[in-house]
Each structure stands twice: as structure tokens, then as C-alpha cells.
Amino acid sequence: QVQVVESGGGLVQAGGSLRLSCTASGLTLADVNMAWFRQAPGKEREGVSCITWRGLSTYYADSVKGRFTISRDNTKNTLYLQITSLKPEDTAMYYCAAGGACKTTIQILGATYNDWGQGTQVTVSS
């Protein structure tokens, strides 16, 4: 059974940075596409970034390009999302997901992912 666990969220001021982490048991992250999604209160879930299983390609939602960086440490079986220049509109629950599609349309590919974590809250104060 696959279990995905996120960590690293918190309360930060606008302009600050965070690094989110995602680990998985029962799954080798390097073998599958991985993605980060987020959902703000009252809004639909959106994909923010993904990385293909070989790590050859990464994709980002337009709203986060240049500020978010997805990476993976295969030796630690851990996925990361480095977030910089945080904005209040980045406030959301962030979820890690495994095994779905990873392409330029990552924003709308949530339904292709079957394994999800419980999320980690990111709150950005202005």
C-alpha cells in the first residue's frame, strides 16, 4: 500500500521562502511521475508542478513559474518543492501526488493521480 506524506508547510511573510517535502512508502518516486497540487479555500484544486519519472522534464503552472522549483532526491526517495517570493495568493493546502500524467497542462491533471498525501498548509501573510 502506498502512503504519501508531505511536510514543510508553515506561516511565512510575503516574499519569504519554504521548502516542501514529500516522502512515500510502498513506492519508489523515481519510477513514477510526481506532482504538487494546491487547493485554496473556496477554490478548485490546481496542479502547480510535476516532474517526470526519469526527471528529464519538469512543468509548472504559469502562476508559479520562476518562483517554484520541483526536484527529487532519489537516494532519499523524497520529492521537494522549493517555493520562493511567496505571495498571499499562494496560501493553500499543498498536496503531493504520485503516478499521474506530467505535462504542460499540469494545472488540470489532478484526476490522473491516484496516490495522494494528506497535505501541508502554506499560509502567506501580507
mmCIF file of C-alpha atoms in Angstrom:
data_model
loop_
_atom_site.group_PDB
_atom_site.id
_atom_site.type_symbol
_atom_site.label_atom_id
_atom_site.label_comp_id
_atom_site.label_asym_id
_atom_site.label_seq_id
_atom_site.Cartn_x
_atom_site.Cartn_y
_atom_site.Cartn_z
ATOM 1 C CA GLN A 1 0.000 0.000 0.000
ATOM 2 C CA VAL A 2 1.315 3.403 -0.998
ATOM 3 C CA GLN A 3 1.465 6.109 1.635
ATOM 4 C CA VAL A 4 2.445 9.647 0.700
ATOM 5 C CA VAL A 5 3.372 12.196 3.358
ATOM 6 C CA GLU A 6 4.044 15.889 2.902
ATOM 7 C CA SER A 7 5.837 18.228 5.287
ATOM 8 C CA GLY A 8 7.395 21.651 5.400
ATOM 9 C CA GLY A 9 4.419 23.960 5.290
ATOM 10 C CA GLY A 10 4.005 26.879 7.618
ATOM 11 C CA LEU A 11 3.202 30.524 8.104
ATOM 12 C CA VAL A 12 5.516 32.907 6.292
ATOM 13 C CA GLN A 13 5.520 36.548 5.309
ATOM 14 C CA ALA A 14 5.112 37.611 1.728
ATOM 15 C CA GLY A 15 8.424 37.428 -0.060
ATOM 16 C CA GLY A 16 9.607 34.546 2.060
ATOM 17 C CA SER A 17 10.517 31.013 1.117
ATOM 18 C CA LEU A 18 9.617 27.471 2.054
ATOM 19 C CA ARG A 19 10.682 24.016 1.021
ATOM 20 C CA LEU A 20 8.038 21.350 0.970
ATOM 21 C CA SER A 21 8.996 17.709 1.153
ATOM 22 C CA CYS A 22 7.161 14.560 0.142
ATOM 23 C CA THR A 23 8.111 11.035 1.051
ATOM 24 C CA ALA A 24 6.399 7.829 0.081
ATOM 25 C CA SER A 25 6.344 4.306 1.404
ATOM 26 C CA GLY A 26 5.491 1.439 -0.866
ATOM 27 C CA LEU A 27 6.582 3.449 -3.863
ATOM 28 C CA THR A 28 9.851 4.434 -5.491
ATOM 29 C CA LEU A 29 9.367 8.042 -6.508
ATOM 30 C CA ALA A 30 11.936 7.756 -9.289
ATOM 31 C CA ASP A 31 9.733 5.195 -11.037
ATOM 32 C CA VAL A 32 6.707 7.421 -11.481
ATOM 33 C CA ASN A 33 5.728 10.917 -12.419
ATOM 34 C CA MET A 34 5.276 13.080 -9.332
ATOM 35 C CA ALA A 35 3.409 16.311 -8.846
ATOM 36 C CA TRP A 36 2.460 19.029 -6.426
ATOM 37 C CA PHE A 37 -1.061 20.367 -6.276
ATOM 38 C CA ARG A 38 -2.667 23.011 -4.125
ATOM 39 C CA GLN A 39 -6.136 23.969 -3.074
ATOM 40 C CA ALA A 40 -7.083 27.283 -1.533
ATOM 41 C CA PRO A 41 -10.311 27.724 0.430
ATOM 42 C CA GLY A 42 -13.235 28.084 -1.918
ATOM 43 C CA LYS A 43 -11.160 27.299 -4.978
ATOM 44 C CA GLU A 44 -10.616 24.252 -7.119
ATOM 45 C CA ARG A 45 -7.533 22.139 -6.765
ATOM 46 C CA GLU A 46 -4.821 23.083 -9.243
ATOM 47 C CA GLY A 47 -1.585 21.477 -10.238
ATOM 48 C CA VAL A 48 1.443 23.662 -9.674
ATOM 49 C CA SER A 49 4.312 21.481 -10.811
ATOM 50 C CA CYS A 50 5.314 17.992 -11.857
ATOM 51 C CA ILE A 51 8.442 16.011 -12.668
ATOM 52 C CA THR A 52 8.601 13.050 -14.993
ATOM 53 C CA TRP A 53 9.734 9.679 -13.756
ATOM 54 C CA ARG A 54 13.187 9.973 -15.252
ATOM 55 C CA GLY A 55 13.464 13.521 -14.054
ATOM 56 C CA LEU A 56 14.073 14.688 -17.591
ATOM 57 C CA SER A 57 11.193 17.115 -17.654
ATOM 58 C CA THR A 58 9.530 19.449 -15.220
ATOM 59 C CA TYR A 59 6.438 21.540 -15.755
ATOM 60 C CA TYR A 60 4.966 24.471 -13.885
ATOM 61 C CA ALA A 61 1.708 26.360 -13.790
ATOM 62 C CA ASP A 62 2.102 29.848 -15.200
ATOM 63 C CA SER A 63 1.245 31.347 -11.823
ATOM 64 C CA VAL A 64 4.325 29.833 -10.192
ATOM 65 C CA LYS A 65 6.928 29.829 -12.957
ATOM 66 C CA GLY A 66 10.162 31.363 -11.825
ATOM 67 C CA ARG A 67 9.223 31.061 -8.144
ATOM 68 C CA PHE A 68 8.666 27.334 -7.596
ATOM 69 C CA THR A 69 11.193 24.604 -8.259
ATOM 70 C CA ILE A 70 10.387 20.907 -8.154
ATOM 71 C CA SER A 71 13.143 18.392 -7.548
ATOM 72 C CA ARG A 72 13.674 14.874 -6.390
ATOM 73 C CA ASP A 73 16.359 13.141 -4.351
ATOM 74 C CA ASN A 74 16.267 9.530 -5.429
ATOM 75 C CA THR A 75 18.668 8.463 -2.683
ATOM 76 C CA LYS A 76 16.171 9.698 -0.102
ATOM 77 C CA ASN A 77 13.068 8.792 -2.104
ATOM 78 C CA THR A 78 11.903 12.322 -1.490
ATOM 79 C CA LEU A 79 10.244 14.942 -3.655
ATOM 80 C CA TYR A 80 10.700 18.641 -2.966
ATOM 81 C CA LEU A 81 9.034 21.880 -3.886
ATOM 82 C CA GLN A 82 11.147 24.956 -3.268
ATOM 83 C CA ILE A 83 8.925 27.995 -3.066
ATOM 84 C CA THR A 84 10.361 31.492 -3.179
ATOM 85 C CA SER A 85 8.935 35.011 -3.402
ATOM 86 C CA LEU A 86 5.784 33.810 -1.699
ATOM 87 C CA LYS A 87 2.604 35.788 -2.275
ATOM 88 C CA PRO A 88 -0.595 35.835 -0.231
ATOM 89 C CA GLU A 89 -2.340 34.153 -3.149
ATOM 90 C CA ASP A 90 -0.044 31.149 -2.673
ATOM 91 C CA THR A 91 -1.886 30.391 0.556
ATOM 92 C CA ALA A 92 -3.328 26.905 0.189
ATOM 93 C CA MET A 93 -3.080 23.304 1.240
ATOM 94 C CA TYR A 94 -0.325 21.729 -0.803
ATOM 95 C CA TYR A 95 -0.550 18.078 -1.806
ATOM 96 C CA CYS A 96 1.953 15.666 -3.214
ATOM 97 C CA ALA A 97 0.668 13.091 -5.671
ATOM 98 C CA ALA A 98 2.168 10.126 -7.482
ATOM 99 C CA GLY A 99 1.716 8.233 -10.684
ATOM 100 C CA GLY A 100 -0.262 10.528 -12.932
ATOM 101 C CA ALA A 101 0.377 12.492 -16.085
ATOM 102 C CA CYS A 102 3.038 15.153 -16.224
ATOM 103 C CA LYS A 103 2.944 17.742 -18.985
ATOM 104 C CA THR A 104 2.394 21.404 -19.634
ATOM 105 C CA THR A 105 -1.242 21.141 -18.615
ATOM 106 C CA ILE A 106 -0.365 20.044 -15.093
ATOM 107 C CA GLN A 107 -2.882 22.527 -13.695
ATOM 108 C CA ILE A 108 -5.745 20.287 -14.733
ATOM 109 C CA LEU A 109 -4.233 16.808 -14.409
ATOM 110 C CA GLY A 110 -5.232 16.036 -10.835
ATOM 111 C CA ALA A 111 -7.672 13.343 -11.892
ATOM 112 C CA THR A 112 -4.848 11.304 -13.395
ATOM 113 C CA TYR A 113 -3.202 10.821 -9.986
ATOM 114 C CA ASN A 114 -4.284 8.032 -7.654
ATOM 115 C CA ASP A 115 -1.941 8.334 -4.697
ATOM 116 C CA TRP A 116 -2.166 11.485 -2.604
ATOM 117 C CA GLY A 117 -0.845 12.740 0.678
ATOM 118 C CA GLN A 118 -2.842 14.484 3.379
ATOM 119 C CA GLY A 119 -1.394 17.860 2.527
ATOM 120 C CA THR A 120 0.678 20.512 4.230
ATOM 121 C CA GLN A 121 -0.671 24.006 4.830
ATOM 122 C CA VAL A 122 1.128 27.041 3.472
ATOM 123 C CA THR A 123 -0.095 30.395 4.710
ATOM 124 C CA VAL A 124 1.412 33.631 3.462
ATOM 125 C CA SER A 125 0.788 36.826 5.356
ATOM 126 C CA SER A 126 0.890 40.205 3.659
#
